[in-house]
C-alpha cells in the first residue's frame, strides 16, 4: 500500500515538472532577466530626472510704483495711483526644456487719485477699479542653476473692468466774473459732489503689454516656489478717466506664488 501511494506521488510530481522542462529555453530566460533589469533601472530613476509637461500655479502681489508721463499741464494737473493688488491663476504647457505656452487669468484692484484743472473747472476725483486681465503666456527658460530656474515672459494682455466707483468733487467757476461795489471780482463757484458706481464714461475694455521674469525654486520635484517681477505698459487714454493725461501707464509688479507640475515623463 505504501509503495502504491509513493508511486502515485512520483507520477504527479513528474507531470508537473515535465511541461516546464519542455517549454524552457535560453531565449526566454534572457528576456526574463532583461525585463527584470529594466524594471530595476526604472525603480532607481528619481523624479529629479523627470520632465513635467504641464504646470498650474497661483500668485499674489503688489504694484510698487507706476509712472504717468506727458501730463498736459504739470503745474496744475496730475494723476497717481496706489493700493494695487494682483491675484492670478495660470496654466502652462511645456513644449520642451526651453519654450512653454500657456494662459493666465488675473484680478487687479486699483485706486487712482486724480487732480486736474481745465478752463473754469477744477476736478478732484478718486477711482476704485477692479478688473480682470487675460494674458496669453509665452515663456522661455533662460537659465537653470541647481534647483533654481529663471524664465522670461513676453505677452500682451487684455483687461475688462468688472467694478468701478468714482468719488470726489467738481468745482465750476462762471465764465463771466461779476464785480462787487469795491470793484473786486466775485468768484461764485459751484461745487458738485461725485459719488457714483459704476464710474461714468469709464472704458470697460483696454489692453497693454507685459514683460517679466520668474525665479523658481524646486521645493520638490513637482512643486516649486515662484517669485515674479513684471513690467506693465499701457496707454492711459484707454481708460478715459477725467484728467488731461496723454501719457503711458507704466507699472512694476512683484508677486509670490506656488507651482504644481504634472504629466510626468522621462523623455527629454
Short mmCIF file of C-alpha atoms in Angstrom, two decimals:
data_model
loop_
_atom_site.label_atom_id
_atom_site.label_comp_id
_atom_site.label_asym_id
_atom_site.label_seq_id
_atom_site.Cartn_x
_atom_site.Cartn_y
_atom_site.Cartn_z
CA UNK A 1 0.00 0.00 0.00
CA UNK A 2 2.82 2.35 0.88
CA UNK A 3 4.51 1.58 -2.45
CA UNK A 4 1.34 2.44 -4.38
CA UNK A 5 0.95 5.78 -2.58
CA UNK A 6 4.64 6.65 -3.16
CA UNK A 7 4.35 5.76 -6.86
CA UNK A 8 1.27 7.98 -7.22
CA UNK A 9 3.11 10.93 -5.66
CA UNK A 10 6.06 10.45 -8.04
CA UNK A 11 3.74 10.36 -11.06
CA UNK A 12 2.01 13.63 -10.03
CA UNK A 13 5.39 15.33 -9.49
CA UNK A 14 6.62 14.17 -12.92
CA UNK A 15 3.51 15.54 -14.64
CA UNK A 16 4.08 18.98 -13.07
CA UNK A 17 7.80 19.12 -13.89
CA UNK A 18 7.87 17.72 -17.42
CA UNK A 19 5.96 20.54 -19.26
CA UNK A 20 8.14 23.18 -17.61
CA UNK A 21 11.23 21.39 -18.82
CA UNK A 22 9.87 21.16 -22.39
CA UNK A 23 8.99 24.93 -22.51
CA UNK A 24 12.28 26.07 -21.06
CA UNK A 25 14.80 27.65 -23.48
CA UNK A 26 17.73 30.11 -23.12
CA UNK A 27 15.88 32.88 -25.06
CA UNK A 28 13.00 33.02 -22.60
CA UNK A 29 15.48 33.11 -19.75
CA UNK A 30 17.31 36.07 -21.33
CA UNK A 31 14.08 38.02 -21.89
CA UNK A 32 13.02 37.41 -18.30
CA UNK A 33 16.34 38.71 -16.96
CA UNK A 34 16.24 41.71 -19.32
CA UNK A 35 12.72 42.63 -18.21
CA UNK A 36 13.75 42.40 -14.57
CA UNK A 37 16.76 44.65 -15.17
CA UNK A 38 14.61 47.28 -16.93
CA UNK A 39 12.17 47.33 -14.03
CA UNK A 40 15.09 47.66 -11.64
CA UNK A 41 16.56 50.57 -13.62
CA UNK A 42 13.20 52.39 -13.72
CA UNK A 43 12.79 51.92 -10.00
CA UNK A 44 16.17 53.55 -9.44
CA UNK A 45 15.26 56.63 -11.53
CA UNK A 46 14.44 59.62 -9.36
CA UNK A 47 11.93 62.40 -10.07
CA UNK A 48 14.79 64.88 -10.46
CA UNK A 49 15.40 63.40 -13.92
CA UNK A 50 11.72 63.72 -14.89
CA UNK A 51 10.25 66.24 -17.30
CA UNK A 52 6.79 67.62 -16.46
CA UNK A 53 4.65 68.58 -19.43
CA UNK A 54 2.05 70.66 -17.56
CA UNK A 55 2.03 73.25 -14.78
CA UNK A 56 -0.62 75.14 -12.85
CA UNK A 57 0.18 78.00 -10.49
CA UNK A 58 -1.07 80.72 -8.20
CA UNK A 59 0.50 84.13 -7.47
CA UNK A 60 -0.35 87.23 -5.45
CA UNK A 61 1.46 90.55 -5.11
CA UNK A 62 1.57 94.33 -5.46
CA UNK A 63 2.38 97.08 -7.93
CA UNK A 64 5.01 99.04 -6.06
CA UNK A 65 5.06 102.10 -8.28
CA UNK A 66 3.91 103.40 -11.62
CA UNK A 67 4.65 106.34 -13.87
CA UNK A 68 2.44 108.62 -15.91
CA UNK A 69 4.14 110.83 -18.46
CA UNK A 70 3.20 113.64 -20.82
CA UNK A 71 0.77 115.42 -18.50
CA UNK A 72 -0.72 118.32 -20.42
CA UNK A 73 -0.10 120.94 -17.73
CA UNK A 74 2.25 119.65 -15.00
CA UNK A 75 1.82 122.79 -12.89
CA UNK A 76 -1.90 122.32 -12.42
CA UNK A 77 -2.78 118.74 -13.30
CA UNK A 78 -1.51 115.41 -12.04
CA UNK A 79 -2.54 111.82 -11.53
CA UNK A 80 -1.18 108.97 -9.44
CA UNK A 81 -2.41 105.68 -8.05
CA UNK A 82 -1.61 103.19 -5.30
CA UNK A 83 -3.11 100.21 -3.46
CA UNK A 84 -2.74 97.97 -6.49
CA UNK A 85 -3.24 94.28 -5.59
CA UNK A 86 -2.88 91.37 -8.00
CA UNK A 87 -4.03 87.74 -7.74
CA UNK A 88 -3.53 85.35 -10.65
CA UNK A 89 -4.00 81.75 -11.78
CA UNK A 90 -2.14 80.28 -14.72
CA UNK A 91 -1.67 77.10 -16.75
CA UNK A 92 1.48 76.35 -18.75
CA UNK A 93 2.18 73.61 -21.29
CA UNK A 94 5.90 72.86 -21.60
CA UNK A 95 6.78 72.17 -25.24
CA UNK A 96 10.39 71.41 -24.34
CA UNK A 97 13.07 72.33 -21.85
CA UNK A 98 13.14 75.94 -23.10
CA UNK A 99 9.82 77.10 -24.60
CA UNK A 100 6.36 77.00 -22.99
CA UNK A 101 2.88 78.24 -23.89
CA UNK A 102 0.05 78.96 -21.51
CA UNK A 103 -2.73 81.19 -20.28
CA UNK A 104 -3.07 83.43 -17.22
CA UNK A 105 -6.13 84.98 -15.62
CA UNK A 106 -5.53 87.68 -13.01
CA UNK A 107 -7.64 90.03 -10.93
CA UNK A 108 -6.36 93.52 -10.08
CA UNK A 109 -7.74 96.18 -7.75
CA UNK A 110 -6.54 99.75 -8.21
CA UNK A 111 -7.15 103.11 -6.60
CA UNK A 112 -6.43 106.15 -8.78
CA UNK A 113 -6.20 109.65 -7.30
CA UNK A 114 -6.62 112.45 -9.85
CA UNK A 115 -6.49 116.23 -9.70
CA UNK A 116 -6.81 118.39 -12.78
CA UNK A 117 -7.94 121.79 -13.94
CA UNK A 118 -9.29 122.92 -17.23
CA UNK A 119 -10.72 126.31 -18.08
CA UNK A 120 -13.11 127.33 -15.27
CA UNK A 121 -13.35 123.71 -13.95
CA UNK A 122 -11.41 122.00 -11.16
CA UNK A 123 -11.54 118.19 -10.75
CA UNK A 124 -10.60 116.17 -7.68
CA UNK A 125 -11.71 112.59 -8.27
CA UNK A 126 -10.73 109.18 -6.90
CA UNK A 127 -11.40 105.99 -8.85
CA UNK A 128 -11.72 102.49 -7.39
CA UNK A 129 -11.34 99.93 -10.16
CA UNK A 130 -11.40 96.13 -10.18
CA UNK A 131 -10.59 94.46 -13.48
CA UNK A 132 -9.78 91.06 -14.96
CA UNK A 133 -6.67 90.54 -17.07
CA UNK A 134 -6.45 87.89 -19.79
CA UNK A 135 -2.88 87.03 -20.72
CA UNK A 136 -1.62 84.52 -23.31
CA UNK A 137 1.75 83.32 -21.98
CA UNK A 138 4.98 82.94 -23.96
CA UNK A 139 7.70 81.72 -21.60
CA UNK A 140 11.39 80.96 -22.16
CA UNK A 141 13.67 79.13 -19.73
CA UNK A 142 16.89 81.14 -19.99
CA UNK A 143 18.93 79.74 -17.07
CA UNK A 144 18.98 76.72 -14.73
CA UNK A 145 21.27 76.58 -11.70
CA UNK A 146 20.72 73.63 -9.36
CA UNK A 147 17.16 73.88 -8.07
CA UNK A 148 16.67 77.41 -9.48
CA UNK A 149 15.13 78.24 -12.87
CA UNK A 150 14.89 81.71 -14.41
CA UNK A 151 12.18 82.23 -17.04
CA UNK A 152 11.47 85.18 -19.32
CA UNK A 153 7.83 86.12 -20.12
CA UNK A 154 6.65 88.21 -23.08
CA UNK A 155 2.95 88.70 -23.76
CA UNK A 156 0.11 91.14 -24.47
CA UNK A 157 -2.77 91.46 -22.05
CA UNK A 158 -6.45 92.36 -22.35
CA UNK A 159 -8.43 93.79 -19.45
CA UNK A 160 -12.10 94.12 -18.61
CA UNK A 161 -13.41 96.25 -15.72
CA UNK A 162 -15.86 94.31 -13.53
CA UNK A 163 -16.30 97.02 -10.87
CA UNK A 164 -15.68 100.77 -10.70
CA UNK A 165 -16.55 103.63 -8.37
CA UNK A 166 -15.90 107.37 -8.66
CA UNK A 167 -15.79 109.64 -5.60
CA UNK A 168 -14.79 113.29 -5.37
CA UNK A 169 -15.88 116.72 -6.45
CA UNK A 170 -16.03 119.01 -9.42
CA UNK A 171 -15.85 122.77 -8.90
CA UNK A 172 -17.07 125.00 -11.69
CA UNK A 173 -16.39 128.74 -11.98
CA UNK A 174 -18.55 131.17 -14.00
CA UNK A 175 -17.27 132.19 -17.38
CA UNK A 176 -18.11 135.86 -16.69
CA UNK A 177 -16.89 137.22 -13.36
CA UNK A 178 -19.01 139.91 -11.68
CA UNK A 179 -17.53 142.90 -9.83
CA UNK A 180 -18.85 144.00 -6.46
CA UNK A 181 -19.18 147.59 -5.18
CA UNK A 182 -15.46 147.67 -4.33
CA UNK A 183 -14.64 146.85 -7.95
CA UNK A 184 -13.40 143.37 -6.99
CA UNK A 185 -14.28 140.25 -8.95
CA UNK A 186 -16.72 137.88 -7.31
CA UNK A 187 -15.77 134.23 -7.88
CA UNK A 188 -19.07 132.47 -7.36
CA UNK A 189 -18.10 128.84 -7.99
CA UNK A 190 -20.41 125.86 -7.72
CA UNK A 191 -19.32 122.60 -6.09
CA UNK A 192 -20.69 119.30 -7.41
CA UNK A 193 -20.03 116.23 -5.22
CA UNK A 194 -19.48 112.97 -7.11
CA UNK A 195 -20.25 109.52 -5.72
CA UNK A 196 -21.26 107.03 -8.37
CA UNK A 197 -20.80 103.35 -9.22
CA UNK A 198 -20.03 102.40 -11.89
CA UNK A 199 -17.81 105.33 -12.78
CA UNK A 200 -19.31 107.41 -15.56
CA UNK A 201 -17.85 107.14 -19.08
CA UNK A 202 -15.05 104.78 -17.96
CA UNK A 203 -13.96 102.40 -20.72
CA UNK A 204 -14.69 98.77 -19.85
CA UNK A 205 -12.02 97.30 -22.15
CA UNK A 206 -8.37 98.21 -22.51
CA UNK A 207 -5.16 96.42 -23.45
CA UNK A 208 -1.42 96.63 -22.97
CA UNK A 209 1.88 94.74 -22.96
CA UNK A 210 3.76 92.85 -20.24
CA UNK A 211 7.42 91.88 -19.97
CA UNK A 212 8.69 89.99 -16.93
CA UNK A 213 10.71 87.18 -15.45
CA UNK A 214 10.16 84.36 -12.94
CA UNK A 215 12.60 82.85 -10.47
CA UNK A 216 11.53 79.32 -9.50
CA UNK A 217 12.87 77.22 -6.64
CA UNK A 218 12.17 73.47 -6.81
CA UNK A 219 10.97 72.68 -3.30
CA UNK A 220 10.02 69.21 -4.53
CA UNK A 221 10.39 67.64 -8.00
CA UNK A 222 6.80 68.63 -8.88
CA UNK A 223 6.31 71.63 -6.54
CA UNK A 224 8.13 74.95 -6.90
CA UNK A 225 8.00 78.33 -5.20
CA UNK A 226 7.84 81.33 -7.50
CA UNK A 227 8.98 84.97 -7.43
CA UNK A 228 7.69 87.08 -10.33
CA UNK A 229 8.72 90.56 -11.41
CA UNK A 230 6.59 92.08 -14.20
CA UNK A 231 6.61 95.35 -16.12
CA UNK A 232 3.21 96.53 -17.45
CA UNK A 233 2.85 99.06 -20.23
CA UNK A 234 -0.45 100.68 -21.25
CA UNK A 235 -1.83 103.84 -22.80
CA UNK A 236 -3.65 105.80 -20.07
CA UNK A 237 -6.09 107.24 -22.59
CA UNK A 238 -7.60 103.76 -22.92
CA UNK A 239 -9.23 104.21 -19.50
CA UNK A 240 -10.91 107.50 -20.42
CA UNK A 241 -10.58 108.92 -16.91
CA UNK A 242 -11.16 112.62 -16.17
CA UNK A 243 -7.69 114.14 -16.42
CA UNK A 244 -5.63 115.82 -19.09
CA UNK A 245 -3.25 112.87 -19.45
CA UNK A 246 -1.78 111.81 -22.75
CA UNK A 247 0.96 109.55 -21.46
CA UNK A 248 1.66 105.90 -20.81
CA UNK A 249 0.77 103.75 -17.84
CA UNK A 250 3.92 102.01 -16.65
CA UNK A 251 3.95 99.88 -13.54
CA UNK A 252 6.17 97.30 -11.88
CA UNK A 253 4.62 94.35 -10.03
CA UNK A 254 6.20 91.94 -7.54
CA UNK A 255 4.45 88.65 -6.78
CA UNK A 256 4.98 85.38 -4.90
CA UNK A 257 3.39 82.06 -5.79
CA UNK A 258 3.40 78.27 -5.95
CA UNK A 259 3.61 75.97 -8.99
CA UNK A 260 2.36 72.37 -9.20
CA UNK A 261 3.72 70.22 -12.04
CA UNK A 262 2.12 67.10 -13.53
CA UNK A 263 2.07 64.86 -16.66
CA UNK A 264 5.49 63.44 -15.80
CA UNK A 265 7.67 61.79 -18.44
CA UNK A 266 11.30 60.71 -18.62
CA UNK A 267 11.65 61.82 -22.22
CA UNK A 268 13.92 64.77 -22.84
#
